[in-house]
JSON list of C-alpha atoms in Angstrom, two decimals:
[
{"chain": "D", "resi": 1, "resn": "PHE", "atom": "CA", "xyz": [26.17, -36.53, 41.29]},
{"chain": "D", "resi": 2, "resn": "TYR", "atom": "CA", "xyz": [24.46, -38.42, 44.10]},
{"chain": "D", "resi": 3, "resn": "ILE", "atom": "CA", "xyz": [21.14, -36.67, 43.53]},
{"chain": "D", "resi": 4, "resn": "SER", "atom": "CA", "xyz": [21.40, -37.18, 39.77]},
{"chain": "D", "resi": 5, "resn": "PHE", "atom": "CA", "xyz": [22.12, -40.88, 40.30]},
{"chain": "D", "resi": 6, "resn": "ILE", "atom": "CA", "xyz": [18.99, -41.29, 42.43]},
{"chain": "D", "resi": 7, "resn": "ALA", "atom": "CA", "xyz": [16.99, -39.29, 39.87]},
{"chain": "D", "resi": 8, "resn": "MET", "atom": "CA", "xyz": [18.15, -41.54, 37.05]},
{"chain": "D", "resi": 9, "resn": "LEU", "atom": "CA", "xyz": [17.29, -44.66, 39.10]},
{"chain": "D", "resi": 10, "resn": "VAL", "atom": "CA", "xyz": [13.74, -43.31, 39.33]},
{"chain": "D", "resi": 11, "resn": "ALA", "atom": "CA", "xyz": [13.36, -41.87, 35.82]},
{"chain": "D", "resi": 12, "resn": "LEU", "atom": "CA", "xyz": [14.94, -44.54, 33.63]},
{"chain": "D", "resi": 13, "resn": "PRO", "atom": "CA", "xyz": [12.78, -47.59, 34.36]},
{"chain": "D", "resi": 14, "resn": "ILE", "atom": "CA", "xyz": [9.51, -45.68, 34.56]},
{"chain": "D", "resi": 15, "resn": "GLY", "atom": "CA", "xyz": [10.25, -43.52, 31.51]},
{"chain": "D", "resi": 16, "resn": "LEU", "atom": "CA", "xyz": [11.50, -46.39, 29.39]},
{"chain": "D", "resi": 17, "resn": "PHE", "atom": "CA", "xyz": [8.64, -48.72, 30.30]},
{"chain": "D", "resi": 18, "resn": "SER", "atom": "CA", "xyz": [6.07, -46.02, 29.62]},
{"chain": "D", "resi": 19, "resn": "ALA", "atom": "CA", "xyz": [7.68, -45.34, 26.23]},
{"chain": "D", "resi": 20, "resn": "ILE", "atom": "CA", "xyz": [7.56, -49.04, 25.37]},
{"chain": "D", "resi": 21, "resn": "TYR", "atom": "CA", "xyz": [3.92, -49.21, 26.44]},
{"chain": "D", "resi": 22, "resn": "LEU", "atom": "CA", "xyz": [2.93, -46.14, 24.44]},
{"chain": "D", "resi": 23, "resn": "SER", "atom": "CA", "xyz": [4.71, -47.25, 21.28]},
{"chain": "D", "resi": 24, "resn": "GLU", "atom": "CA", "xyz": [3.92, -50.97, 21.32]},
{"chain": "D", "resi": 25, "resn": "ASP", "atom": "CA", "xyz": [0.80, -51.70, 23.40]},
{"chain": "D", "resi": 26, "resn": "ALA", "atom": "CA", "xyz": [-1.31, -48.58, 23.81]},
{"chain": "D", "resi": 27, "resn": "SER", "atom": "CA", "xyz": [-4.34, -48.06, 21.63]},
{"chain": "D", "resi": 28, "resn": "SER", "atom": "CA", "xyz": [-4.38, -45.05, 19.36]},
{"chain": "D", "resi": 29, "resn": "ARG", "atom": "CA", "xyz": [-6.93, -43.40, 21.65]},
{"chain": "D", "resi": 30, "resn": "VAL", "atom": "CA", "xyz": [-4.75, -43.80, 24.74]},
{"chain": "D", "resi": 31, "resn": "ARG", "atom": "CA", "xyz": [-1.65, -42.71, 22.83]},
{"chain": "D", "resi": 32, "resn": "SER", "atom": "CA", "xyz": [-3.35, -39.62, 21.40]},
{"chain": "D", "resi": 33, "resn": "ALA", "atom": "CA", "xyz": [-4.31, -38.56, 24.94]},
{"chain": "D", "resi": 34, "resn": "ALA", "atom": "CA", "xyz": [-1.12, -39.56, 26.79]},
{"chain": "D", "resi": 35, "resn": "LYS", "atom": "CA", "xyz": [1.52, -38.26, 24.38]},
{"chain": "D", "resi": 36, "resn": "PRO", "atom": "CA", "xyz": [0.48, -34.56, 24.59]},
{"chain": "D", "resi": 37, "resn": "LEU", "atom": "CA", "xyz": [0.17, -34.82, 28.39]},
{"chain": "D", "resi": 38, "resn": "ILE", "atom": "CA", "xyz": [3.70, -36.19, 28.61]},
{"chain": "D", "resi": 39, "resn": "GLU", "atom": "CA", "xyz": [4.96, -33.37, 26.39]},
{"chain": "D", "resi": 40, "resn": "ILE", "atom": "CA", "xyz": [3.25, -30.82, 28.65]},
{"chain": "D", "resi": 41, "resn": "LEU", "atom": "CA", "xyz": [4.72, -32.40, 31.80]},
{"chain": "D", "resi": 42, "resn": "ALA", "atom": "CA", "xyz": [8.20, -32.13, 30.26]},
{"chain": "D", "resi": 43, "resn": "GLY", "atom": "CA", "xyz": [7.76, -28.36, 30.04]},
{"chain": "D", "resi": 44, "resn": "ILE", "atom": "CA", "xyz": [6.97, -27.68, 33.71]},
{"chain": "D", "resi": 45, "resn": "PRO", "atom": "CA", "xyz": [9.65, -25.36, 35.15]},
{"chain": "D", "resi": 46, "resn": "THR", "atom": "CA", "xyz": [12.14, -26.73, 37.65]},
{"chain": "D", "resi": 47, "resn": "ILE", "atom": "CA", "xyz": [11.08, -24.28, 40.34]},
{"chain": "D", "resi": 48, "resn": "VAL", "atom": "CA", "xyz": [7.60, -25.83, 40.39]},
{"chain": "D", "resi": 49, "resn": "TYR", "atom": "CA", "xyz": [9.14, -29.22, 41.08]},
{"chain": "D", "resi": 50, "resn": "GLY", "atom": "CA", "xyz": [11.35, -27.63, 43.75]},
{"chain": "D", "resi": 51, "resn": "LEU", "atom": "CA", "xyz": [8.35, -26.18, 45.55]},
{"chain": "D", "resi": 52, "resn": "PHE", "atom": "CA", "xyz": [6.57, -29.53, 45.19]},
{"chain": "D", "resi": 53, "resn": "ALA", "atom": "CA", "xyz": [9.56, -31.22, 46.86]},
{"chain": "D", "resi": 54, "resn": "LEU", "atom": "CA", "xyz": [9.75, -28.63, 49.61]},
{"chain": "D", "resi": 55, "resn": "LEU", "atom": "CA", "xyz": [6.05, -28.50, 50.45]},
{"chain": "D", "resi": 56, "resn": "THR", "atom": "CA", "xyz": [4.85, -32.03, 49.70]},
{"chain": "D", "resi": 57, "resn": "VAL", "atom": "CA", "xyz": [7.46, -34.73, 49.17]},
{"chain": "D", "resi": 58, "resn": "GLY", "atom": "CA", "xyz": [9.86, -33.68, 51.95]},
{"chain": "D", "resi": 59, "resn": "PRO", "atom": "CA", "xyz": [7.19, -33.61, 54.69]},
{"chain": "D", "resi": 60, "resn": "LEU", "atom": "CA", "xyz": [5.67, -36.85, 53.33]},
{"chain": "D", "resi": 61, "resn": "LEU", "atom": "CA", "xyz": [9.00, -38.68, 53.51]},
{"chain": "D", "resi": 62, "resn": "VAL", "atom": "CA", "xyz": [9.67, -37.24, 56.96]},
{"chain": "D", "resi": 63, "resn": "SER", "atom": "CA", "xyz": [6.29, -38.49, 58.18]},
{"chain": "D", "resi": 64, "resn": "VAL", "atom": "CA", "xyz": [6.93, -41.96, 56.74]},
{"chain": "D", "resi": 65, "resn": "PHE", "atom": "CA", "xyz": [10.62, -42.43, 57.59]},
{"chain": "D", "resi": 66, "resn": "GLY", "atom": "CA", "xyz": [11.33, -39.75, 60.21]},
{"chain": "D", "resi": 67, "resn": "LYS", "atom": "CA", "xyz": [10.21, -41.60, 63.32]},
{"chain": "D", "resi": 68, "resn": "ASP", "atom": "CA", "xyz": [12.17, -44.84, 62.90]},
{"chain": "D", "resi": 69, "resn": "THR", "atom": "CA", "xyz": [15.32, -45.87, 64.76]},
{"chain": "D", "resi": 70, "resn": "LEU", "atom": "CA", "xyz": [17.53, -45.33, 61.72]},
{"chain": "D", "resi": 71, "resn": "ASN", "atom": "CA", "xyz": [16.37, -41.71, 61.44]},
{"chain": "D", "resi": 72, "resn": "TRP", "atom": "CA", "xyz": [16.17, -42.20, 57.66]},
{"chain": "D", "resi": 73, "resn": "MET", "atom": "CA", "xyz": [14.75, -38.75, 56.93]},
{"chain": "D", "resi": 74, "resn": "GLN", "atom": "CA", "xyz": [15.50, -35.64, 58.88]},
{"chain": "D", "resi": 75, "resn": "GLY", "atom": "CA", "xyz": [13.93, -32.47, 57.52]},
{"chain": "D", "resi": 76, "resn": "GLY", "atom": "CA", "xyz": [13.29, -31.74, 53.87]},
{"chain": "D", "resi": 77, "resn": "THR", "atom": "CA", "xyz": [17.00, -31.46, 53.09]},
{"chain": "D", "resi": 78, "resn": "ALA", "atom": "CA", "xyz": [17.73, -35.10, 52.38]},
{"chain": "D", "resi": 79, "resn": "VAL", "atom": "CA", "xyz": [19.26, -36.15, 49.11]},
{"chain": "D", "resi": 80, "resn": "MET", "atom": "CA", "xyz": [16.48, -38.70, 48.76]},
{"chain": "D", "resi": 81, "resn": "THR", "atom": "CA", "xyz": [13.83, -35.98, 48.54]},
{"chain": "D", "resi": 82, "resn": "ALA", "atom": "CA", "xyz": [15.68, -34.08, 45.85]},
{"chain": "D", "resi": 83, "resn": "GLY", "atom": "CA", "xyz": [16.54, -37.26, 43.95]},
{"chain": "D", "resi": 84, "resn": "LEU", "atom": "CA", "xyz": [12.98, -38.57, 43.93]},
{"chain": "D", "resi": 85, "resn": "VAL", "atom": "CA", "xyz": [11.46, -35.30, 42.76]},
{"chain": "D", "resi": 86, "resn": "MET", "atom": "CA", "xyz": [14.16, -34.77, 40.16]},
{"chain": "D", "resi": 87, "resn": "GLY", "atom": "CA", "xyz": [13.46, -38.32, 38.94]},
{"chain": "D", "resi": 88, "resn": "ILE", "atom": "CA", "xyz": [9.76, -37.46, 38.64]},
{"chain": "D", "resi": 89, "resn": "MET", "atom": "CA", "xyz": [10.79, -34.36, 36.70]},
{"chain": "D", "resi": 90, "resn": "LEU", "atom": "CA", "xyz": [12.86, -36.45, 34.26]},
{"chain": "D", "resi": 91, "resn": "ILE", "atom": "CA", "xyz": [10.27, -39.18, 33.59]},
{"chain": "D", "resi": 92, "resn": "PRO", "atom": "CA", "xyz": [8.43, -37.23, 30.85]},
{"chain": "D", "resi": 93, "resn": "PHE", "atom": "CA", "xyz": [11.74, -36.26, 29.26]},
{"chain": "D", "resi": 94, "resn": "VAL", "atom": "CA", "xyz": [13.00, -39.86, 29.06]},
{"chain": "D", "resi": 95, "resn": "SER", "atom": "CA", "xyz": [9.58, -41.20, 28.06]},
{"chain": "D", "resi": 96, "resn": "SER", "atom": "CA", "xyz": [8.99, -38.72, 25.26]},
{"chain": "D", "resi": 97, "resn": "LEU", "atom": "CA", "xyz": [12.44, -39.09, 23.71]},
{"chain": "D", "resi": 98, "resn": "SER", "atom": "CA", "xyz": [12.46, -42.88, 24.01]},
{"chain": "D", "resi": 99, "resn": "ASP", "atom": "CA", "xyz": [8.95, -43.13, 22.54]},
{"chain": "D", "resi": 100, "resn": "ASP", "atom": "CA", "xyz": [10.01, -41.14, 19.48]},
{"chain": "D", "resi": 101, "resn": "ILE", "atom": "CA", "xyz": [13.12, -43.30, 19.08]},
{"chain": "D", "resi": 102, "resn": "ILE", "atom": "CA", "xyz": [11.21, -46.59, 19.44]},
{"chain": "D", "resi": 103, "resn": "ASN", "atom": "CA", "xyz": [8.63, -45.42, 16.89]},
{"chain": "D", "resi": 104, "resn": "ALA", "atom": "CA", "xyz": [11.47, -44.72, 14.45]},
{"chain": "D", "resi": 105, "resn": "VAL", "atom": "CA", "xyz": [12.40, -48.43, 14.34]},
{"chain": "D", "resi": 106, "resn": "PRO", "atom": "CA", "xyz": [11.23, -49.76, 10.94]},
{"chain": "D", "resi": 107, "resn": "GLN", "atom": "CA", "xyz": [8.04, -51.82, 10.94]},
{"chain": "D", "resi": 108, "resn": "ALA", "atom": "CA", "xyz": [9.80, -54.40, 8.76]},
{"chain": "D", "resi": 109, "resn": "LEU", "atom": "CA", "xyz": [11.98, -55.41, 11.72]},
{"chain": "D", "resi": 110, "resn": "ARG", "atom": "CA", "xyz": [8.91, -56.06, 13.85]},
{"chain": "D", "resi": 111, "resn": "GLU", "atom": "CA", "xyz": [7.15, -58.02, 11.12]},
{"chain": "D", "resi": 112, "resn": "GLY", "atom": "CA", "xyz": [10.27, -60.06, 10.40]},
{"chain": "D", "resi": 113, "resn": "SER", "atom": "CA", "xyz": [10.58, -60.97, 14.06]},
{"chain": "D", "resi": 114, "resn": "TYR", "atom": "CA", "xyz": [6.94, -62.00, 14.26]},
{"chain": "D", "resi": 115, "resn": "GLY", "atom": "CA", "xyz": [7.33, -63.93, 11.01]},
{"chain": "D", "resi": 116, "resn": "LEU", "atom": "CA", "xyz": [10.16, -65.95, 12.56]},
{"chain": "D", "resi": 117, "resn": "GLY", "atom": "CA", "xyz": [7.90, -66.92, 15.46]},
{"chain": "D", "resi": 118, "resn": "ALA", "atom": "CA", "xyz": [9.02, -64.49, 18.16]},
{"chain": "D", "resi": 119, "resn": "THR", "atom": "CA", "xyz": [6.55, -63.36, 20.78]},
{"chain": "D", "resi": 120, "resn": "GLN", "atom": "CA", "xyz": [5.80, -59.70, 21.39]},
{"chain": "D", "resi": 121, "resn": "SER", "atom": "CA", "xyz": [8.05, -59.52, 24.46]},
{"chain": "D", "resi": 122, "resn": "GLU", "atom": "CA", "xyz": [10.91, -61.20, 22.55]},
{"chain": "D", "resi": 123, "resn": "THR", "atom": "CA", "xyz": [10.44, -58.77, 19.68]},
{"chain": "D", "resi": 124, "resn": "ILE", "atom": "CA", "xyz": [10.52, -55.79, 22.02]},
{"chain": "D", "resi": 125, "resn": "ARG", "atom": "CA", "xyz": [13.56, -57.04, 23.97]},
{"chain": "D", "resi": 126, "resn": "LEU", "atom": "CA", "xyz": [15.67, -58.51, 21.20]},
{"chain": "D", "resi": 127, "resn": "VAL", "atom": "CA", "xyz": [14.73, -56.52, 18.10]},
{"chain": "D", "resi": 128, "resn": "ILE", "atom": "CA", "xyz": [13.16, -53.16, 18.91]},
{"chain": "D", "resi": 129, "resn": "LEU", "atom": "CA", "xyz": [15.28, -52.22, 21.93]},
{"chain": "D", "resi": 130, "resn": "SER", "atom": "CA", "xyz": [18.43, -53.44, 20.17]},
{"chain": "D", "resi": 131, "resn": "ALA", "atom": "CA", "xyz": [17.69, -51.29, 17.14]},
{"chain": "D", "resi": 132, "resn": "ALA", "atom": "CA", "xyz": [16.73, -48.28, 19.27]},
{"chain": "D", "resi": 133, "resn": "LEU", "atom": "CA", "xyz": [19.58, -48.64, 21.80]},
{"chain": "D", "resi": 134, "resn": "PRO", "atom": "CA", "xyz": [21.86, -45.89, 20.42]},
{"chain": "D", "resi": 135, "resn": "GLY", "atom": "CA", "xyz": [18.99, -43.39, 20.48]},
{"chain": "D", "resi": 136, "resn": "ILE", "atom": "CA", "xyz": [17.86, -44.49, 23.95]},
{"chain": "D", "resi": 137, "resn": "VAL", "atom": "CA", "xyz": [21.43, -44.06, 25.25]},
{"chain": "D", "resi": 138, "resn": "GLY", "atom": "CA", "xyz": [21.38, -40.54, 23.77]},
{"chain": "D", "resi": 139, "resn": "ALA", "atom": "CA", "xyz": [18.07, -39.83, 25.52]},
{"chain": "D", "resi": 140, "resn": "VAL", "atom": "CA", "xyz": [19.51, -41.11, 28.81]},
{"chain": "D", "resi": 141, "resn": "LEU", "atom": "CA", "xyz": [22.57, -38.89, 28.42]},
{"chain": "D", "resi": 142, "resn": "LEU", "atom": "CA", "xyz": [20.36, -35.86, 27.71]},
{"chain": "D", "resi": 143, "resn": "ALA", "atom": "CA", "xyz": [18.26, -36.64, 30.78]},
{"chain": "D", "resi": 144, "resn": "ALA", "atom": "CA", "xyz": [21.39, -37.06, 32.89]},
{"chain": "D", "resi": 145, "resn": "SER", "atom": "CA", "xyz": [22.73, -33.73, 31.69]},
{"chain": "D", "resi": 146, "resn": "ARG", "atom": "CA", "xyz": [19.45, -32.08, 32.59]},
{"chain": "D", "resi": 147, "resn": "ALA", "atom": "CA", "xyz": [19.57, -33.71, 36.01]},
{"chain": "D", "resi": 148, "resn": "LEU", "atom": "CA", "xyz": [23.09, -32.41, 36.55]},
{"chain": "D", "resi": 149, "resn": "GLY", "atom": "CA", "xyz": [22.23, -28.96, 35.24]},
{"chain": "D", "resi": 150, "resn": "ASP", "atom": "CA", "xyz": [19.03, -28.32, 37.13]},
{"chain": "D", "resi": 151, "resn": "THR", "atom": "CA", "xyz": [20.16, -27.03, 40.47]},
{"chain": "D", "resi": 152, "resn": "MET", "atom": "CA", "xyz": [17.10, -25.01, 41.37]},
{"chain": "D", "resi": 153, "resn": "LEU", "atom": "CA", "xyz": [15.30, -28.09, 42.72]},
{"chain": "D", "resi": 154, "resn": "VAL", "atom": "CA", "xyz": [18.20, -28.98, 44.95]},
{"chain": "D", "resi": 155, "resn": "ALA", "atom": "CA", "xyz": [18.62, -25.37, 46.03]},
{"chain": "D", "resi": 156, "resn": "CYS", "atom": "CA", "xyz": [14.96, -25.11, 47.08]},
{"chain": "D", "resi": 157, "resn": "VAL", "atom": "CA", "xyz": [15.14, -28.30, 49.11]},
{"chain": "D", "resi": 158, "resn": "ALA", "atom": "CA", "xyz": [18.51, -27.38, 50.67]},
{"chain": "D", "resi": 159, "resn": "VAL", "atom": "CA", "xyz": [17.50, -23.83, 51.57]},
{"chain": "D", "resi": 160, "resn": "SER", "atom": "CA", "xyz": [14.58, -25.04, 53.67]},
{"chain": "D", "resi": 161, "resn": "ALA", "atom": "CA", "xyz": [16.97, -25.84, 56.54]},
{"chain": "D", "resi": 162, "resn": "GLY", "atom": "CA", "xyz": [20.05, -23.96, 55.42]},
{"chain": "D", "resi": 163, "resn": "ARG", "atom": "CA", "xyz": [22.18, -27.02, 54.70]},
{"chain": "D", "resi": 164, "resn": "LEU", "atom": "CA", "xyz": [22.49, -29.99, 52.37]},
{"chain": "D", "resi": 165, "resn": "ALA", "atom": "CA", "xyz": [23.77, -33.30, 53.64]},
{"chain": "D", "resi": 166, "resn": "LEU", "atom": "CA", "xyz": [25.12, -35.78, 51.12]},
{"chain": "D", "resi": 167, "resn": "HIS", "atom": "CA", "xyz": [23.94, -38.78, 53.11]},
{"chain": "D", "resi": 168, "resn": "PRO", "atom": "CA", "xyz": [20.53, -40.15, 51.95]},
{"chain": "D", "resi": 169, "resn": "SER", "atom": "CA", "xyz": [19.12, -39.80, 55.45]},
{"chain": "D", "resi": 170, "resn": "GLY", "atom": "CA", "xyz": [19.68, -36.06, 55.40]},
{"chain": "D", "resi": 171, "resn": "ARG", "atom": "CA", "xyz": [22.15, -36.18, 58.26]},
{"chain": "D", "resi": 172, "resn": "LEU", "atom": "CA", "xyz": [25.85, -36.73, 58.46]},
{"chain": "D", "resi": 173, "resn": "PRO", "atom": "CA", "xyz": [27.02, -40.13, 59.77]},
{"chain": "D", "resi": 174, "resn": "ALA", "atom": "CA", "xyz": [28.53, -40.10, 63.24]},
{"chain": "D", "resi": 175, "resn": "LEU", "atom": "CA", "xyz": [32.29, -40.18, 63.37]},
{"chain": "D", "resi": 176, "resn": "PRO", "atom": "CA", "xyz": [33.93, -42.93, 65.44]},
{"chain": "D", "resi": 177, "resn": "ALA", "atom": "CA", "xyz": [35.42, -41.79, 68.74]}
]
């Protein structure tokens, strides 16, 4: 659950904001190039992300946070490594589903909001996201279920040192004497 929580903290804002950009602000040229790329990224197998975490993200986080006094990262087994990479894995999933849901909001709602004098950001926040909220919640639940179900990523990261610590630093906190 801890890893899935970190993954959702990474995937939700980035995925939702990219879906809003693609559906509301992007030109048709950008959208026609970005949408298929996002769909392809959603189909990358979990094991590829696991190897990416093991070989790239884990050592990178160790090199950035491993030498400090808090000992934030210790090895590639930290929950933070698995959570970040799983969040990266879920971004295309959240973005693609949310984009489809936002595009399903009727154009009449947008035009009515603009006709009443609302700005584009007010229309997105108050009208479009309100109308698309049930579908976005469904997309979030699907992404969360995928995060909970995909254990291969976590297994690859945990196997690198033979253990998995539930503390974000990758080590167990010291017990008081």
